[in-house]
């Protein structure tokens, strides 16, 4: 697997397929059992020490599945943004820190004034996930790893988050590894895609090509399992359903 340009590279698979484990390896949270993972030519297994890890974290940021678990209910959400600006982005002056937080929030349709001093329970799941994305943007990363970022968000808000990721790819010119079990959003958002089963990549390629004309038996079954009978013959139906959901968001 490789990416060297602004794109959304999607990893699809059912629960237990290994997609989250792969995400954790890309984030250098767990070592691979075999092979190597490189970022800008550097083997992640050779990143040691605080300075090297900090440099990696500035460039590669995560967005996790559950926004409700990403924030301590007893801590104001703006603290997370300020801590990232200080400890990851390396900013020291309070005006700089607040400006960086506000810029990141505006990239996701919020502002520091809207969320300042608020606790997680005072915000919706969609707002919390947007704040989590903003936190990831503060250090101006070149790669974001988004692990099931919409699965815990209300259905009416999912496409707004998906559209936001597309906007970040286009406006900020970043690469996004998007991990999901949802073929509808995968079809809508992806430039390239791989389909995983039991820790193995069974199919890969351009997203439209793979999902419109799957070749591997597992890919075919996966597509048929998630589509309604009326649209089972065409992945274009997934795009129509996704667009409809986006209109409702």
PDB file of C-alpha atoms in Angstrom:
ATOM      1  CA  UNK A   1       0.000   0.000   0.000  1.00  0.00           C
ATOM      2  CA  UNK A   2       1.321   3.436  -0.829  1.00  0.00           C
ATOM      3  CA  UNK A   3       0.098   6.998  -1.214  1.00  0.00           C
ATOM      4  CA  UNK A   4       2.136  10.000  -2.264  1.00  0.00           C
ATOM      5  CA  UNK A   5      -0.479  12.581  -3.243  1.00  0.00           C
ATOM      6  CA  UNK A   6      -3.571  14.239  -1.756  1.00  0.00           C
ATOM      7  CA  UNK A   7      -6.211  11.529  -1.898  1.00  0.00           C
ATOM      8  CA  UNK A   8      -8.649   9.528   0.166  1.00  0.00           C
ATOM      9  CA  UNK A   9      -7.417   5.962   0.392  1.00  0.00           C
ATOM     10  CA  UNK A  10     -10.088   3.721   1.884  1.00  0.00           C
ATOM     11  CA  UNK A  11      -9.701   0.424   3.715  1.00  0.00           C
ATOM     12  CA  UNK A  12     -12.949  -1.571   3.754  1.00  0.00           C
ATOM     13  CA  UNK A  13     -13.732  -4.765   5.594  1.00  0.00           C
ATOM     14  CA  UNK A  14     -16.096  -6.432   8.004  1.00  0.00           C
ATOM     15  CA  UNK A  15     -15.437  -6.514  11.746  1.00  0.00           C
ATOM     16  CA  UNK A  16     -12.335  -8.594  12.443  1.00  0.00           C
ATOM     17  CA  UNK A  17     -10.850  -8.116   8.980  1.00  0.00           C
ATOM     18  CA  UNK A  18      -7.796  -6.322  10.362  1.00  0.00           C
ATOM     19  CA  UNK A  19      -8.508  -2.805   9.132  1.00  0.00           C
ATOM     20  CA  UNK A  20      -8.270  -1.138  12.564  1.00  0.00           C
ATOM     21  CA  UNK A  21      -5.090  -3.070  13.354  1.00  0.00           C
ATOM     22  CA  UNK A  22      -3.632  -1.793  10.095  1.00  0.00           C
ATOM     23  CA  UNK A  23      -4.652   1.750  11.058  1.00  0.00           C
ATOM     24  CA  UNK A  24      -2.896   1.419  14.408  1.00  0.00           C
ATOM     25  CA  UNK A  25       0.226   0.227  12.613  1.00  0.00           C
ATOM     26  CA  UNK A  26       0.141   3.231  10.268  1.00  0.00           C
ATOM     27  CA  UNK A  27      -0.155   5.461  13.349  1.00  0.00           C
ATOM     28  CA  UNK A  28       2.851   3.643  14.873  1.00  0.00           C
ATOM     29  CA  UNK A  29       0.740   2.589  17.849  1.00  0.00           C
ATOM     30  CA  UNK A  30       1.553  -1.106  17.365  1.00  0.00           C
ATOM     31  CA  UNK A  31       4.428  -2.694  15.415  1.00  0.00           C
ATOM     32  CA  UNK A  32       3.719  -4.868  12.366  1.00  0.00           C
ATOM     33  CA  UNK A  33       4.244  -8.588  12.850  1.00  0.00           C
ATOM     34  CA  UNK A  34       6.028  -8.720   9.493  1.00  0.00           C
ATOM     35  CA  UNK A  35       7.130  -6.320   6.792  1.00  0.00           C
ATOM     36  CA  UNK A  36       7.689  -2.587   7.200  1.00  0.00           C
ATOM     37  CA  UNK A  37       5.670   0.612   7.239  1.00  0.00           C
ATOM     38  CA  UNK A  38       7.424   3.736   6.014  1.00  0.00           C
ATOM     39  CA  UNK A  39       6.497   7.388   6.182  1.00  0.00           C
ATOM     40  CA  UNK A  40       8.477   9.656   3.880  1.00  0.00           C
ATOM     41  CA  UNK A  41      11.079   6.945   3.543  1.00  0.00           C
ATOM     42  CA  UNK A  42      11.537   6.325   7.261  1.00  0.00           C
ATOM     43  CA  UNK A  43      10.785   2.929   8.751  1.00  0.00           C
ATOM     44  CA  UNK A  44       8.344   3.537  11.605  1.00  0.00           C
ATOM     45  CA  UNK A  45      10.032   0.805  13.636  1.00  0.00           C
ATOM     46  CA  UNK A  46      13.132   3.004  13.739  1.00  0.00           C
ATOM     47  CA  UNK A  47      11.367   6.006  15.261  1.00  0.00           C
ATOM     48  CA  UNK A  48      12.677   6.202  18.815  1.00  0.00           C
ATOM     49  CA  UNK A  49      12.820   8.952  21.388  1.00  0.00           C
ATOM     50  CA  UNK A  50      10.569  11.867  22.142  1.00  0.00           C
ATOM     51  CA  UNK A  51      11.786  14.232  19.423  1.00  0.00           C
ATOM     52  CA  UNK A  52      11.415  11.676  16.623  1.00  0.00           C
ATOM     53  CA  UNK A  53       7.976  10.607  17.808  1.00  0.00           C
ATOM     54  CA  UNK A  54       6.862  14.219  18.093  1.00  0.00           C
ATOM     55  CA  UNK A  55       8.011  14.947  14.541  1.00  0.00           C
ATOM     56  CA  UNK A  56       6.025  11.932  13.330  1.00  0.00           C
ATOM     57  CA  UNK A  57       2.924  12.931  15.307  1.00  0.00           C
ATOM     58  CA  UNK A  58       2.986  16.420  13.795  1.00  0.00           C
ATOM     59  CA  UNK A  59       2.710  14.884  10.326  1.00  0.00           C
ATOM     60  CA  UNK A  60       0.393  11.914  10.979  1.00  0.00           C
ATOM     61  CA  UNK A  61      -2.742  12.457  13.041  1.00  0.00           C
ATOM     62  CA  UNK A  62      -5.631  10.144  14.020  1.00  0.00           C
ATOM     63  CA  UNK A  63      -9.387  10.585  14.078  1.00  0.00           C
ATOM     64  CA  UNK A  64     -10.962   7.846  16.166  1.00  0.00           C
ATOM     65  CA  UNK A  65     -14.306   6.124  15.957  1.00  0.00           C
ATOM     66  CA  UNK A  66     -16.144   7.336  19.039  1.00  0.00           C
ATOM     67  CA  UNK A  67     -16.114  11.094  19.713  1.00  0.00           C
ATOM     68  CA  UNK A  68     -17.755  10.497  23.098  1.00  0.00           C
ATOM     69  CA  UNK A  69     -14.736   8.457  24.235  1.00  0.00           C
ATOM     70  CA  UNK A  70     -12.197  10.879  22.771  1.00  0.00           C
ATOM     71  CA  UNK A  71     -12.971  13.572  25.344  1.00  0.00           C
ATOM     72  CA  UNK A  72     -12.841  13.419  29.138  1.00  0.00           C
ATOM     73  CA  UNK A  73     -16.334  14.429  30.324  1.00  0.00           C
ATOM     74  CA  UNK A  74     -14.760  16.454  33.137  1.00  0.00           C
ATOM     75  CA  UNK A  75     -12.489  18.495  30.851  1.00  0.00           C
ATOM     76  CA  UNK A  76     -13.486  21.413  28.645  1.00  0.00           C
ATOM     77  CA  UNK A  77     -13.099  20.550  24.982  1.00  0.00           C
ATOM     78  CA  UNK A  78     -11.070  23.648  24.138  1.00  0.00           C
ATOM     79  CA  UNK A  79      -8.306  22.312  26.426  1.00  0.00           C
ATOM     80  CA  UNK A  80      -7.672  19.474  23.958  1.00  0.00           C
ATOM     81  CA  UNK A  81      -7.105  21.948  21.146  1.00  0.00           C
ATOM     82  CA  UNK A  82      -4.829  24.127  23.256  1.00  0.00           C
ATOM     83  CA  UNK A  83      -2.786  21.128  24.447  1.00  0.00           C
ATOM     84  CA  UNK A  84      -2.300  19.912  20.874  1.00  0.00           C
ATOM     85  CA  UNK A  85      -1.239  23.380  19.745  1.00  0.00           C
ATOM     86  CA  UNK A  86       1.256  23.597  22.594  1.00  0.00           C
ATOM     87  CA  UNK A  87       2.677  20.077  22.793  1.00  0.00           C
ATOM     88  CA  UNK A  88       2.386  18.819  19.192  1.00  0.00           C
ATOM     89  CA  UNK A  89       2.488  21.973  17.070  1.00  0.00           C
ATOM     90  CA  UNK A  90       5.055  23.549  19.401  1.00  0.00           C
ATOM     91  CA  UNK A  91       3.310  26.890  19.924  1.00  0.00           C
ATOM     92  CA  UNK A  92       3.991  28.764  23.152  1.00  0.00           C
ATOM     93  CA  UNK A  93       2.263  32.152  23.155  1.00  0.00           C
ATOM     94  CA  UNK A  94      -1.408  32.050  24.149  1.00  0.00           C
ATOM     95  CA  UNK A  95      -2.563  34.273  21.247  1.00  0.00           C
ATOM     96  CA  UNK A  96      -0.816  31.903  18.802  1.00  0.00           C
ATOM     97  CA  UNK A  97      -2.374  28.870  20.464  1.00  0.00           C
ATOM     98  CA  UNK A  98      -5.871  30.330  20.381  1.00  0.00           C
ATOM     99  CA  UNK A  99      -5.453  31.476  16.773  1.00  0.00           C
ATOM    100  CA  UNK A 100      -4.330  27.989  15.708  1.00  0.00           C
ATOM    101  CA  UNK A 101      -7.313  26.416  17.470  1.00  0.00           C
ATOM    102  CA  UNK A 102      -9.715  28.878  15.866  1.00  0.00           C
ATOM    103  CA  UNK A 103      -8.283  28.294  12.370  1.00  0.00           C
ATOM    104  CA  UNK A 104      -8.620  24.550  12.756  1.00  0.00           C
ATOM    105  CA  UNK A 105     -12.184  24.879  14.031  1.00  0.00           C
ATOM    106  CA  UNK A 106     -13.145  27.130  11.135  1.00  0.00           C
ATOM    107  CA  UNK A 107     -11.901  24.447   8.748  1.00  0.00           C
ATOM    108  CA  UNK A 108     -14.609  22.171  10.165  1.00  0.00           C
ATOM    109  CA  UNK A 109     -17.384  24.756  10.303  1.00  0.00           C
ATOM    110  CA  UNK A 110     -17.015  25.810  13.945  1.00  0.00           C
ATOM    111  CA  UNK A 111     -15.179  28.558  15.829  1.00  0.00           C
ATOM    112  CA  UNK A 112     -13.368  28.901  19.123  1.00  0.00           C
ATOM    113  CA  UNK A 113     -16.048  31.298  20.347  1.00  0.00           C
ATOM    114  CA  UNK A 114     -18.704  28.590  19.865  1.00  0.00           C
ATOM    115  CA  UNK A 115     -16.969  25.892  21.895  1.00  0.00           C
ATOM    116  CA  UNK A 116     -14.874  27.830  24.396  1.00  0.00           C
ATOM    117  CA  UNK A 117     -15.436  26.687  27.966  1.00  0.00           C
ATOM    118  CA  UNK A 118     -17.906  23.953  27.006  1.00  0.00           C
ATOM    119  CA  UNK A 119     -17.873  20.366  28.221  1.00  0.00           C
ATOM    120  CA  UNK A 120     -18.473  17.317  25.999  1.00  0.00           C
ATOM    121  CA  UNK A 121     -22.017  16.760  27.301  1.00  0.00           C
ATOM    122  CA  UNK A 122     -22.947  20.243  26.093  1.00  0.00           C
ATOM    123  CA  UNK A 123     -22.191  19.337  22.478  1.00  0.00           C
ATOM    124  CA  UNK A 124     -23.691  16.913  19.972  1.00  0.00           C
ATOM    125  CA  UNK A 125     -21.880  13.868  18.627  1.00  0.00           C
ATOM    126  CA  UNK A 126     -21.453  15.608  15.289  1.00  0.00           C
ATOM    127  CA  UNK A 127     -19.935  18.674  16.944  1.00  0.00           C
ATOM    128  CA  UNK A 128     -17.581  16.528  19.016  1.00  0.00           C
ATOM    129  CA  UNK A 129     -16.380  14.665  15.947  1.00  0.00           C
ATOM    130  CA  UNK A 130     -15.767  17.969  14.165  1.00  0.00           C
ATOM    131  CA  UNK A 131     -13.752  19.156  17.160  1.00  0.00           C
ATOM    132  CA  UNK A 132     -11.780  15.892  17.059  1.00  0.00           C
ATOM    133  CA  UNK A 133     -11.032  16.549  13.389  1.00  0.00           C
ATOM    134  CA  UNK A 134     -10.048  20.142  14.190  1.00  0.00           C
ATOM    135  CA  UNK A 135      -7.662  18.884  16.859  1.00  0.00           C
ATOM    136  CA  UNK A 136      -6.028  16.653  14.258  1.00  0.00           C
ATOM    137  CA  UNK A 137      -5.591  19.624  11.909  1.00  0.00           C
ATOM    138  CA  UNK A 138      -3.789  21.921  14.343  1.00  0.00           C
ATOM    139  CA  UNK A 139      -0.310  20.551  13.613  1.00  0.00           C
ATOM    140  CA  UNK A 140      -0.949  20.798   9.839  1.00  0.00           C
ATOM    141  CA  UNK A 141      -0.420  17.083   9.159  1.00  0.00           C
ATOM    142  CA  UNK A 142       0.134  15.648   5.712  1.00  0.00           C
ATOM    143  CA  UNK A 143      -1.689  12.403   6.577  1.00  0.00           C
ATOM    144  CA  UNK A 144      -4.818  11.757   8.624  1.00  0.00           C
ATOM    145  CA  UNK A 145      -5.888   8.248   9.606  1.00  0.00           C
ATOM    146  CA  UNK A 146      -9.653   8.242  10.183  1.00  0.00           C
ATOM    147  CA  UNK A 147     -10.863   4.993  11.769  1.00  0.00           C
ATOM    148  CA  UNK A 148     -14.641   4.612  11.306  1.00  0.00           C
ATOM    149  CA  UNK A 149     -15.122   8.370  11.901  1.00  0.00           C
ATOM    150  CA  UNK A 150     -18.878   8.357  11.219  1.00  0.00           C
ATOM    151  CA  UNK A 151     -20.017   5.061  12.726  1.00  0.00           C
ATOM    152  CA  UNK A 152     -20.921   6.598  16.112  1.00  0.00           C
ATOM    153  CA  UNK A 153     -22.489   9.756  14.673  1.00  0.00           C
ATOM    154  CA  UNK A 154     -26.220  10.122  14.002  1.00  0.00           C
ATOM    155  CA  UNK A 155     -27.200   9.031  10.494  1.00  0.00           C
ATOM    156  CA  UNK A 156     -28.381  12.544   9.645  1.00  0.00           C
ATOM    157  CA  UNK A 157     -24.869  13.885  10.326  1.00  0.00           C
ATOM    158  CA  UNK A 158     -22.739  11.192   8.718  1.00  0.00           C
ATOM    159  CA  UNK A 159     -22.564  12.650   5.246  1.00  0.00           C
ATOM    160  CA  UNK A 160     -21.663  16.072   6.606  1.00  0.00           C
ATOM    161  CA  UNK A 161     -18.556  14.494   8.182  1.00  0.00           C
ATOM    162  CA  UNK A 162     -17.793  12.563   4.989  1.00  0.00           C
ATOM    163  CA  UNK A 163     -18.140  15.727   2.903  1.00  0.00           C
ATOM    164  CA  UNK A 164     -15.859  17.506   5.353  1.00  0.00           C
ATOM    165  CA  UNK A 165     -13.123  14.908   4.780  1.00  0.00           C
ATOM    166  CA  UNK A 166     -13.422  15.434   1.024  1.00  0.00           C
ATOM    167  CA  UNK A 167     -13.148  19.170   1.552  1.00  0.00           C
ATOM    168  CA  UNK A 168      -9.985  18.732   3.628  1.00  0.00           C
ATOM    169  CA  UNK A 169      -8.430  16.648   0.863  1.00  0.00           C
ATOM    170  CA  UNK A 170      -9.223  19.310  -1.733  1.00  0.00           C
ATOM    171  CA  UNK A 171      -8.636  22.509   0.250  1.00  0.00           C
ATOM    172  CA  UNK A 172      -5.718  21.495   2.486  1.00  0.00           C
ATOM    173  CA  UNK A 173      -4.154  19.043   0.008  1.00  0.00           C
ATOM    174  CA  UNK A 174      -3.765  16.239   2.509  1.00  0.00           C
ATOM    175  CA  UNK A 175      -3.959  12.479   2.267  1.00  0.00           C
ATOM    176  CA  UNK A 176      -6.579  10.646   4.305  1.00  0.00           C
ATOM    177  CA  UNK A 177      -6.686   6.955   5.137  1.00  0.00           C
ATOM    178  CA  UNK A 178     -10.398   6.318   5.635  1.00  0.00           C
ATOM    179  CA  UNK A 179     -11.336   3.087   7.393  1.00  0.00           C
ATOM    180  CA  UNK A 180     -14.893   1.822   7.226  1.00  0.00           C
ATOM    181  CA  UNK A 181     -17.214  -1.143   6.856  1.00  0.00           C
ATOM    182  CA  UNK A 182     -19.730   1.063   4.994  1.00  0.00           C
ATOM    183  CA  UNK A 183     -19.489   0.612   1.232  1.00  0.00           C
ATOM    184  CA  UNK A 184     -21.892   3.497   0.576  1.00  0.00           C
ATOM    185  CA  UNK A 185     -19.638   6.144   2.093  1.00  0.00           C
ATOM    186  CA  UNK A 186     -16.593   4.345   0.690  1.00  0.00           C
ATOM    187  CA  UNK A 187     -17.996   4.663  -2.832  1.00  0.00           C
ATOM    188  CA  UNK A 188     -18.845   8.305  -2.283  1.00  0.00           C
ATOM    189  CA  UNK A 189     -15.585   9.464  -0.702  1.00  0.00           C
ATOM    190  CA  UNK A 190     -12.769   7.290  -2.026  1.00  0.00           C
ATOM    191  CA  UNK A 191     -10.143   7.822  -4.684  1.00  0.00           C
ATOM    192  CA  UNK A 192      -8.640   4.371  -4.159  1.00  0.00           C
ATOM    193  CA  UNK A 193      -9.789   1.446  -2.081  1.00  0.00           C
ATOM    194  CA  UNK A 194      -8.649  -1.880  -0.708  1.00  0.00           C
ATOM    195  CA  UNK A 195     -10.950  -4.597   0.574  1.00  0.00           C
ATOM    196  CA  UNK A 196      -9.655  -6.700   3.465  1.00  0.00           C
ATOM    197  CA  UNK A 197     -10.690 -10.109   4.744  1.00  0.00           C
ATOM    198  CA  UNK A 198      -9.035 -11.953   7.630  1.00  0.00           C
ATOM    199  CA  UNK A 199      -5.954  -9.766   7.533  1.00  0.00           C
ATOM    200  CA  UNK A 200      -5.449 -10.063   3.780  1.00  0.00           C
ATOM    201  CA  UNK A 201      -6.076  -7.604   0.950  1.00  0.00           C
ATOM    202  CA  UNK A 202      -8.399  -9.399  -1.457  1.00  0.00           C
ATOM    203  CA  UNK A 203      -8.990  -6.570  -3.926  1.00  0.00           C
ATOM    204  CA  UNK A 204      -7.630  -3.090  -4.575  1.00  0.00           C
ATOM    205  CA  UNK A 205      -7.775  -0.322  -7.136  1.00  0.00           C
ATOM    206  CA  UNK A 206      -9.685   2.791  -8.111  1.00  0.00           C
ATOM    207  CA  UNK A 207     -12.789   2.975  -5.929  1.00  0.00           C
ATOM    208  CA  UNK A 208     -15.370   3.164  -8.697  1.00  0.00           C
ATOM    209  CA  UNK A 209     -13.737   0.324 -10.595  1.00  0.00           C
ATOM    210  CA  UNK A 210     -13.552  -1.979  -7.574  1.00  0.00           C
ATOM    211  CA  UNK A 211     -17.062  -1.270  -6.288  1.00  0.00           C
ATOM    212  CA  UNK A 212     -18.838  -1.136  -9.646  1.00  0.00           C
ATOM    213  CA  UNK A 213     -17.154  -4.308 -10.908  1.00  0.00           C
ATOM    214  CA  UNK A 214     -15.877  -6.381  -7.970  1.00  0.00           C
ATOM    215  CA  UNK A 215     -13.976  -9.494  -9.004  1.00  0.00           C
ATOM    216  CA  UNK A 216     -13.147 -11.325  -5.800  1.00  0.00           C
ATOM    217  CA  UNK A 217     -16.015 -13.486  -4.454  1.00  0.00           C
ATOM    218  CA  UNK A 218     -15.751 -11.821  -1.040  1.00  0.00           C
ATOM    219  CA  UNK A 219     -16.002  -8.338  -2.566  1.00  0.00           C
ATOM    220  CA  UNK A 220     -19.091  -9.408  -4.485  1.00  0.00           C
ATOM    221  CA  UNK A 221     -20.719 -10.839  -1.349  1.00  0.00           C
ATOM    222  CA  UNK A 222     -19.830  -7.736   0.646  1.00  0.00           C
ATOM    223  CA  UNK A 223     -21.427  -5.496  -1.951  1.00  0.00           C
ATOM    224  CA  UNK A 224     -24.567  -7.611  -2.153  1.00  0.00           C
ATOM    225  CA  UNK A 225     -24.876  -7.748   1.631  1.00  0.00           C
ATOM    226  CA  UNK A 226     -25.068  -3.983   2.097  1.00  0.00           C
ATOM    227  CA  UNK A 227     -27.196  -3.000  -0.866  1.00  0.00           C
ATOM    228  CA  UNK A 228     -30.962  -3.119  -0.985  1.00  0.00           C
ATOM    229  CA  UNK A 229     -32.416  -5.489  -3.610  1.00  0.00           C
ATOM    230  CA  UNK A 230     -33.491  -2.554  -5.793  1.00  0.00           C
ATOM    231  CA  UNK A 231     -29.929  -1.354  -6.233  1.00  0.00           C
ATOM    232  CA  UNK A 232     -27.988  -4.586  -5.800  1.00  0.00           C
ATOM    233  CA  UNK A 233     -26.925  -4.536  -9.432  1.00  0.00           C
ATOM    234  CA  UNK A 234     -25.271  -1.141  -9.341  1.00  0.00           C
ATOM    235  CA  UNK A 235     -22.924   0.561  -6.934  1.00  0.00           C
ATOM    236  CA  UNK A 236     -24.304   3.747  -8.402  1.00  0.00           C
ATOM    237  CA  UNK A 237     -27.202   3.112  -6.073  1.00  0.00           C
ATOM    238  CA  UNK A 238     -24.828   3.547  -3.160  1.00  0.00           C
ATOM    239  CA  UNK A 239     -23.855   6.949  -4.463  1.00  0.00           C
ATOM    240  CA  UNK A 240     -27.495   7.922  -4.835  1.00  0.00           C
ATOM    241  CA  UNK A 241     -28.224   6.843  -1.270  1.00  0.00           C
ATOM    242  CA  UNK A 242     -25.153   8.729  -0.036  1.00  0.00           C
ATOM    243  CA  UNK A 243     -26.124  11.881  -1.887  1.00  0.00           C
ATOM    244  CA  UNK A 244     -29.625  11.669  -0.457  1.00  0.00           C
ATOM    245  CA  UNK A 245     -28.199  11.351   3.036  1.00  0.00           C
ATOM    246  CA  UNK A 246     -25.963  14.342   2.399  1.00  0.00           C
ATOM    247  CA  UNK A 247     -28.982  16.369   1.409  1.00  0.00           C
ATOM    248  CA  UNK A 248     -30.666  15.509   4.687  1.00  0.00           C
ATOM    249  CA  UNK A 249     -27.612  16.446   6.788  1.00  0.00           C
TER     250      UNK A 249
END
